[in-house]
mmCIF file of C-alpha atoms in Angstrom:
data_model
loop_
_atom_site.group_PDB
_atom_site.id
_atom_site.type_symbol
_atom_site.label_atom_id
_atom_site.label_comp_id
_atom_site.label_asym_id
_atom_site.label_seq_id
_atom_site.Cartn_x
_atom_site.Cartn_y
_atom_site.Cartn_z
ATOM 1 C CA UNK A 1 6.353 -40.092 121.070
ATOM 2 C CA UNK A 2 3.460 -39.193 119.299
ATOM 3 C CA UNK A 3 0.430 -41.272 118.498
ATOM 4 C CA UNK A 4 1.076 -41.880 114.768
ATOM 5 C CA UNK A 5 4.694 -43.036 115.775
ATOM 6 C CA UNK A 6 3.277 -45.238 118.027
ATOM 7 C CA UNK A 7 0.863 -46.824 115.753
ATOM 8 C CA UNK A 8 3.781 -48.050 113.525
ATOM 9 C CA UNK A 9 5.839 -49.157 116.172
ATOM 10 C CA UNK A 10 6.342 -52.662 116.757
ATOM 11 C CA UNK A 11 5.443 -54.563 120.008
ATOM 12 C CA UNK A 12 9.046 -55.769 120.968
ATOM 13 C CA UNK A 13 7.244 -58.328 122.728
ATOM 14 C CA UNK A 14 4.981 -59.877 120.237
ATOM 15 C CA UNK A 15 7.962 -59.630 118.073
ATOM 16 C CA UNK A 16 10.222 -61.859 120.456
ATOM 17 C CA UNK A 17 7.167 -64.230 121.137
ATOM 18 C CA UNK A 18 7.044 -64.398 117.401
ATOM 19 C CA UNK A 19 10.790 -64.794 116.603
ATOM 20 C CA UNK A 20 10.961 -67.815 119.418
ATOM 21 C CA UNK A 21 7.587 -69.898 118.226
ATOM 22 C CA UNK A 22 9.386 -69.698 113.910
ATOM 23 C CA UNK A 23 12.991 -71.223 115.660
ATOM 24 C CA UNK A 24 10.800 -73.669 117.737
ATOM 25 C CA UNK A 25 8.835 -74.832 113.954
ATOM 26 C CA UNK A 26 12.045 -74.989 112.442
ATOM 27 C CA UNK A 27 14.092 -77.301 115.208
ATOM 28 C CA UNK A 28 10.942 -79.379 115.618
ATOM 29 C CA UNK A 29 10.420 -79.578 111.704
ATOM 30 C CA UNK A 30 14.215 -80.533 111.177
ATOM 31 C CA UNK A 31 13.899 -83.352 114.093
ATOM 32 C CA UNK A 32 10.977 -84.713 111.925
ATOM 33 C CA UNK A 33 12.692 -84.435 108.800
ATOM 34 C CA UNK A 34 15.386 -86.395 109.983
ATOM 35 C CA UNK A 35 13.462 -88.885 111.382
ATOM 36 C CA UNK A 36 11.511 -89.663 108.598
ATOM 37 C CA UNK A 37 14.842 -89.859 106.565
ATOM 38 C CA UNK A 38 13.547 -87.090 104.329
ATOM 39 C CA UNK A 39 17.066 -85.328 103.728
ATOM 40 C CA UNK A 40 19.577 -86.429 101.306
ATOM 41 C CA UNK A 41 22.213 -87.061 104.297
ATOM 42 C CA UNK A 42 21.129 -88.493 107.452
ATOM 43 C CA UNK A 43 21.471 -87.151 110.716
ATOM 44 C CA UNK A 44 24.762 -86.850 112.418
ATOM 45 C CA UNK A 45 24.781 -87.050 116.313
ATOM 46 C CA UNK A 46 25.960 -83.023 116.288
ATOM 47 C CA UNK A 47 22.996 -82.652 114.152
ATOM 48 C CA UNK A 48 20.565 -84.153 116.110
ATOM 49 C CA UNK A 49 22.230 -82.780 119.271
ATOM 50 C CA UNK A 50 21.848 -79.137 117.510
ATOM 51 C CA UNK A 51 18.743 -79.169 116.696
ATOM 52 C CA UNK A 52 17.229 -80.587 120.069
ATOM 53 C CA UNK A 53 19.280 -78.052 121.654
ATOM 54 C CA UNK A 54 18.026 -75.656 119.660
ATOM 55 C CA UNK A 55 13.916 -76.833 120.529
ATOM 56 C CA UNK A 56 14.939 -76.739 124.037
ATOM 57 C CA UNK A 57 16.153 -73.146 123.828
ATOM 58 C CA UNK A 58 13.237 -71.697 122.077
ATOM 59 C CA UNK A 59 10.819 -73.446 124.422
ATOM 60 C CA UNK A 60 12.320 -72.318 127.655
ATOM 61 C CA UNK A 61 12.678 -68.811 125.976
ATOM 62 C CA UNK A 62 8.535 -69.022 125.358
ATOM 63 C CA UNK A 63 7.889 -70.211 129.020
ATOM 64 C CA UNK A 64 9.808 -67.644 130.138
ATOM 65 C CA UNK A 65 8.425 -64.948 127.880
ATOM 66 C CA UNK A 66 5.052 -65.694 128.655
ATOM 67 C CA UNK A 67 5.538 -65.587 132.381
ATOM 68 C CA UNK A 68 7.070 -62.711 132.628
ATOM 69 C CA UNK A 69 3.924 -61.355 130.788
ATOM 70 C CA UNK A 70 1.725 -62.482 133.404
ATOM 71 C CA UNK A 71 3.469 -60.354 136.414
#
C-alpha cells in the first residue's frame, strides 16, 4: 500500500473503540431515560434487561479493547 492510501485509511481500531464507547452512551442514556420516566411507555423488565445487557457488553468489549492495546 502506498502512502496516500494509507493516509485515508481508517484505524480499524480507533474505529471499534469508537463504535463500542456510542453503544455504551446509548444503553446508559436509555437506562436514564427510563428511569427518569422520560418515555411515553415505561420500561418493561425485557427492556431494562436489554439495555443493561447491552451496557455490560460494550463495557467489557472497551476493557478488552484497550488491553489488548497495551500488549
Amino acid at each position: 500500500m502506498d502512502e496516500a492510501a494509507s493516509d485515508i485509511e481508517p484505524d480499524v481500531y480507533e474505529l471499534l473503540v469508537e463504535a463500542a464507547t456510542v453503544r455504551r452512551r446509548a444503553a446508559l442514556s436509555m437506562l436514564d431515560a427510563y428511569a427518569a420516566n422520560a418515555l411515553p411507555n415505561p420500561a418493561t423488565p425485557e427492556d431494562l434487561a436489554f439495555w443493561k445487557q447491552a451496557l455490560a457488553d460494550a463495557e467489557l468489549e472497551l476493557a478488552r479493547l484497550h488491553s489488548s492495546n497495551q500488549d
